[in-house]
PDB file of C-alpha atoms and ligand atoms in Angstrom:
ATOM      1  CA  MET R 577       0.276   0.293   0.102  1.00  0.00           C
ATOM      2  CA  ILE R 578       2.800   2.659   0.867  1.00  0.00           C
ATOM      3  CA  ALA R 579       4.335   1.539  -2.189  1.00  0.00           C
ATOM      4  CA  PHE R 580       1.424   2.270  -3.947  1.00  0.00           C
ATOM      5  CA  ILE R 581       0.848   5.701  -2.874  1.00  0.00           C
ATOM      6  CA  LEU R 582       4.700   6.754  -3.067  1.00  0.00           C
ATOM      7  CA  SER R 583       4.737   5.400  -6.518  1.00  0.00           C
ATOM      8  CA  CYS R 584       1.561   7.696  -7.373  1.00  0.00           C
ATOM      9  CA  ILE R 585       2.910  10.996  -5.503  1.00  0.00           C
ATOM     10  CA  LEU R 586       6.423  10.045  -8.220  1.00  0.00           C
ATOM     11  CA  ILE R 587       4.614   9.368 -11.408  1.00  0.00           C
ATOM     12  CA  GLY R 588       2.009  12.097 -10.193  1.00  0.00           C
ATOM     13  CA  ALA R 589       4.807  14.601 -10.095  1.00  0.00           C
ATOM     14  CA  ASN R 590       4.737  16.316 -13.367  1.00  0.00           C
ATOM     15  CA  ALA R 591       1.537  15.741 -14.495  1.00  0.00           C
ATOM     16  CA  GLY R 592      -2.354  17.344 -13.263  1.00  0.00           C
ATOM     17  CA  PRO R 593      -3.449  18.031  -9.851  1.00  0.00           C
ATOM     18  CA  PHE R 594      -3.137  14.526  -9.419  1.00  0.00           C
ATOM     19  CA  PRO R 595      -1.598  11.407  -9.583  1.00  0.00           C
ATOM     20  CA  GLU R 596      -1.794   9.927 -13.219  1.00  0.00           C
ATOM     21  CA  GLY R 597      -3.805   7.378 -13.983  1.00  0.00           C
ATOM     22  CA  SER R 598      -5.620   7.611 -10.677  1.00  0.00           C
ATOM     23  CA  ASP R 599      -8.877   7.255  -9.671  1.00  0.00           C
ATOM     24  CA  ALA R 600      -9.670  10.440  -8.170  1.00  0.00           C
ATOM     25  CA  GLU R 601      -8.389  12.045 -11.475  1.00  0.00           C
ATOM     26  CA  ALA R 602     -11.258  10.249 -13.214  1.00  0.00           C
ATOM     27  CA  ARG R 603     -13.291  11.559 -10.912  1.00  0.00           C
ATOM     28  CA  TYR R 604     -12.338  14.901 -11.335  1.00  0.00           C
ATOM     29  CA  VAL R 605     -12.498  14.936 -15.372  1.00  0.00           C
ATOM     30  CA  PHE R 606     -15.735  13.313 -14.386  1.00  0.00           C
ATOM     31  CA  HIS R 607     -17.453  16.245 -12.018  1.00  0.00           C
ATOM     32  CA  LEU R 608     -15.673  18.888 -14.869  1.00  0.00           C
ATOM     33  CA  ALA R 609     -17.833  16.990 -17.228  1.00  0.00           C
ATOM     34  CA  ASP R 610     -21.163  16.571 -15.630  1.00  0.00           C
ATOM     35  CA  LYS R 611     -22.588  19.996 -15.715  1.00  0.00           C
ATOM     36  CA  ASP R 612     -25.724  19.844 -14.075  1.00  0.00           C
ATOM     37  CA  GLY R 613     -24.338  17.863 -11.196  1.00  0.00           C
ATOM     38  CA  ASN R 614     -26.695  14.427 -11.075  1.00  0.00           C
ATOM     39  CA  TYR R 615     -23.618  12.346 -11.508  1.00  0.00           C
ATOM     40  CA  SER R 616     -24.445  11.209 -14.649  1.00  0.00           C
ATOM     41  CA  LEU R 617     -23.903  12.260 -18.157  1.00  0.00           C
ATOM     42  CA  SER R 618     -26.211  12.484 -20.583  1.00  0.00           C
ATOM     43  CA  LEU R 619     -25.277  12.892 -24.624  1.00  0.00           C
ATOM     44  CA  ALA R 620     -25.557  16.584 -24.443  1.00  0.00           C
ATOM     45  CA  GLU R 621     -23.233  16.312 -21.888  1.00  0.00           C
ATOM     46  CA  PHE R 622     -21.043  14.344 -23.945  1.00  0.00           C
ATOM     47  CA  GLN R 623     -21.504  17.020 -26.954  1.00  0.00           C
ATOM     48  CA  ARG R 624     -21.047  19.508 -24.577  1.00  0.00           C
ATOM     49  CA  ILE R 625     -17.521  19.293 -23.971  1.00  0.00           C
ATOM     50  CA  PHE R 626     -16.852  17.833 -27.679  1.00  0.00           C
ATOM     51  CA  PHE R 627     -17.984  21.979 -28.225  1.00  0.00           C
ATOM     52  CA  ASP R 628     -15.879  22.782 -25.420  1.00  0.00           C
ATOM     53  CA  PHE R 629     -12.479  21.346 -27.224  1.00  0.00           C
ATOM     54  CA  ASP R 630     -13.637  22.404 -31.275  1.00  0.00           C
ATOM     55  CA  ARG R 631     -11.771  25.829 -30.797  1.00  0.00           C
ATOM     56  CA  ASN R 632     -12.068  26.855 -34.213  1.00  0.00           C
ATOM     57  CA  HIS R 633     -15.651  25.075 -34.260  1.00  0.00           C
ATOM     58  CA  ASP R 634     -15.493  23.525 -37.234  1.00  0.00           C
ATOM     59  CA  LYS R 635     -17.216  20.889 -35.262  1.00  0.00           C
ATOM     60  CA  SER R 636     -13.953  18.500 -35.647  1.00  0.00           C
ATOM     61  CA  VAL R 637     -11.725  18.471 -32.886  1.00  0.00           C
ATOM     62  CA  THR R 638      -8.360  17.947 -33.701  1.00  0.00           C
ATOM     63  CA  SER R 639      -5.283  15.926 -31.882  1.00  0.00           C
ATOM     64  CA  ASP R 640      -3.614  19.766 -31.423  1.00  0.00           C
ATOM     65  CA  GLU R 641      -7.421  20.965 -30.021  1.00  0.00           C
ATOM     66  CA  PHE R 642      -7.831  18.241 -27.983  1.00  0.00           C
ATOM     67  CA  LEU R 643      -4.462  18.548 -26.315  1.00  0.00           C
ATOM     68  CA  LEU R 644      -4.664  22.344 -25.690  1.00  0.00           C
ATOM     69  CA  GLY R 645      -7.659  22.136 -24.310  1.00  0.00           C
ATOM     70  CA  TRP R 646      -6.658  19.268 -22.337  1.00  0.00           C
ATOM     71  CA  MET R 647      -3.239  20.897 -20.460  1.00  0.00           C
ATOM     72  CA  GLU R 648      -5.403  24.004 -20.265  1.00  0.00           C
ATOM     73  CA  ARG R 649      -8.014  22.745 -18.182  1.00  0.00           C
ATOM     74  CA  HIS R 650      -4.817  20.492 -16.004  1.00  0.00           C
ATOM     75  CA  LEU R 651      -6.657  17.456 -16.631  1.00  0.00           C
ATOM     76  CA  GLY R 652      -3.448  15.676 -16.443  1.00  0.00           C
ATOM     77  CA  SER R 653       0.011  14.402 -18.514  1.00  0.00           C
ATOM     78  CA  SER R 654       0.069  14.758 -22.631  1.00  0.00           C
ATOM     79  CA  LEU R 655       0.704  11.323 -23.112  1.00  0.00           C
ATOM     80  CA  GLU R 656      -2.836  10.681 -21.439  1.00  0.00           C
ATOM     81  CA  ALA R 657      -4.177  12.882 -23.509  1.00  0.00           C
ATOM     82  CA  VAL R 658      -2.836  10.910 -26.687  1.00  0.00           C
ATOM     83  CA  ILE R 659      -3.684   7.971 -25.138  1.00  0.00           C
ATOM     84  CA  LEU R 660      -7.422   8.608 -25.102  1.00  0.00           C
ATOM     85  CA  PHE R 661      -7.448  10.888 -28.313  1.00  0.00           C
ATOM     86  CA  HIS R 662      -6.933   7.378 -30.200  1.00  0.00           C
ATOM     87  CA  HIS R 663      -9.277   5.704 -27.970  1.00  0.00           C
ATOM     88  CA  LEU R 664     -11.775   8.939 -28.814  1.00  0.00           C
ATOM     89  CA  ASP R 665     -11.385   8.607 -32.058  1.00  0.00           C
ATOM     90  CA  VAL R 666     -13.410   5.890 -33.170  1.00  0.00           C
ATOM     91  CA  ASP R 667     -13.028   6.027 -36.522  1.00  0.00           C
ATOM     92  CA  ARG R 668      -9.069   6.445 -36.794  1.00  0.00           C
ATOM     93  CA  ASN R 669      -9.215   9.267 -39.169  1.00  0.00           C
ATOM     94  CA  GLY R 670      -7.516  11.771 -37.465  1.00  0.00           C
ATOM     95  CA  HIS R 671     -10.207  13.928 -35.679  1.00  0.00           C
ATOM     96  CA  ILE R 672     -13.251  13.352 -33.477  1.00  0.00           C
ATOM     97  CA  GLU R 673     -16.742  14.416 -35.323  1.00  0.00           C
ATOM     98  CA  VAL R 674     -19.844  14.994 -33.316  1.00  0.00           C
ATOM     99  CA  THR R 675     -21.062  11.357 -35.228  1.00  0.00           C
ATOM    100  CA  ASP R 676     -18.370  10.110 -32.926  1.00  0.00           C
ATOM    101  CA  ILE R 677     -20.058  11.163 -30.359  1.00  0.00           C
ATOM    102  CA  PRO R 678     -22.907   8.496 -29.490  1.00  0.00           C
ATOM    103  CA  TRP R 679     -19.803   5.782 -29.933  1.00  0.00           C
ATOM    104  CA  ILE R 680     -17.679   7.148 -27.492  1.00  0.00           C
ATOM    105  CA  LEU R 681     -21.316   7.275 -24.804  1.00  0.00           C
ATOM    106  CA  ALA R 682     -21.676   3.682 -25.821  1.00  0.00           C
ATOM    107  CA  PHE R 683     -17.791   3.046 -25.106  1.00  0.00           C
ATOM    108  CA  PHE R 684     -17.967   4.129 -21.692  1.00  0.00           C
ATOM    109  CA  ASP R 685     -22.040   3.028 -20.681  1.00  0.00           C
ATOM    110  CA  ARG R 686     -21.189  -0.219 -19.693  1.00  0.00           C
ATOM    111  CA  ASN R 687     -24.808  -1.530 -18.199  1.00  0.00           C
ATOM    112  CA  MET R 688     -26.347   0.229 -21.956  1.00  0.00           C
ATOM    113  CA  ASP R 689     -28.409   2.541 -19.807  1.00  0.00           C
ATOM    114  CA  GLY R 690     -27.636   4.866 -22.135  1.00  0.00           C
ATOM    115  CA  VAL R 691     -26.117   7.493 -19.307  1.00  0.00           C
ATOM    116  CA  VAL R 692     -22.598   7.086 -17.751  1.00  0.00           C
ATOM    117  CA  GLY R 693     -22.670   7.036 -14.387  1.00  0.00           C
ATOM    118  CA  GLN R 694     -20.260   8.099 -11.888  1.00  0.00           C
ATOM    119  CA  ALA R 695     -18.920   4.287 -11.578  1.00  0.00           C
ATOM    120  CA  GLU R 696     -18.558   3.158 -15.117  1.00  0.00           C
ATOM    121  CA  PHE R 697     -16.957   6.302 -15.816  1.00  0.00           C
ATOM    122  CA  VAL R 698     -13.721   5.655 -13.378  1.00  0.00           C
ATOM    123  CA  ILE R 699     -13.618   1.937 -14.482  1.00  0.00           C
ATOM    124  CA  THR R 700     -13.604   2.784 -18.288  1.00  0.00           C
ATOM    125  CA  TRP R 701     -11.074   5.731 -17.724  1.00  0.00           C
ATOM    126  CA  LEU R 702      -8.542   3.845 -15.392  1.00  0.00           C
ATOM    127  CA  LYS R 703      -8.618   0.827 -17.748  1.00  0.00           C
ATOM    128  CA  LEU R 704      -7.909   3.344 -20.913  1.00  0.00           C
ATOM    129  CA  ILE R 705      -5.018   4.802 -19.055  1.00  0.00           C
ATOM    130  CA  ASN R 706      -3.718   1.840 -17.590  1.00  0.00           C
ATOM    131  CA  SER R 707      -3.910  -0.365 -20.581  1.00  0.00           C
ATOM    132  CA  PRO R 708      -0.467  -1.562 -20.953  1.00  0.00           C
ATOM    133  CA  GLN R 709      -0.716  -1.546 -24.999  1.00  0.00           C
ATOM    134  CA  SER R 710      -1.485   2.482 -24.493  1.00  0.00           C
ATOM    135  CA  ARG R 711       2.141   2.850 -23.325  1.00  0.00           C
TER     136      ARG R 711
HETATM  137 CA1   CA Z  85     -25.267  15.112 -15.703  1.00  0.00          CA
HETATM  138 CA1   CA Z  86     -11.786  21.914 -34.836  1.00  0.00          CA
HETATM  139 CA1   CA Z  87     -25.078   3.507 -18.178  1.00  0.00          CA
END
């Protein structure tokens, strides 16, 4: 346990406000996205995040836009942003579009009730960030 905490502190030293890949970080991102604070993310809330990141309003989020928005919000390291971007770019054409959003929601929505609860979000987030093949 102590070794775990120590490694979190060391890894997190130059990342965002939370240790990289921690569930505290996942919950922080969740609450940023959960605009109405009802502990679940709807399709509308996913769309709102998308448009927040789309700086030039061309209805597509490029990796540059994503990385900039990510760093501005202190969500974590640039490595995490790159990992996440590649998972969110469902059709792998180099940018995230409005049409990708339902797929992104479905990706997080483990019990398929159409919304993403905090537990669902944290579990999927940690799997993404900590998956060995994404390092
Ligand atoms: Ca909500
Ligand atoms: Ca754009
Ligand atoms: Ca769900």
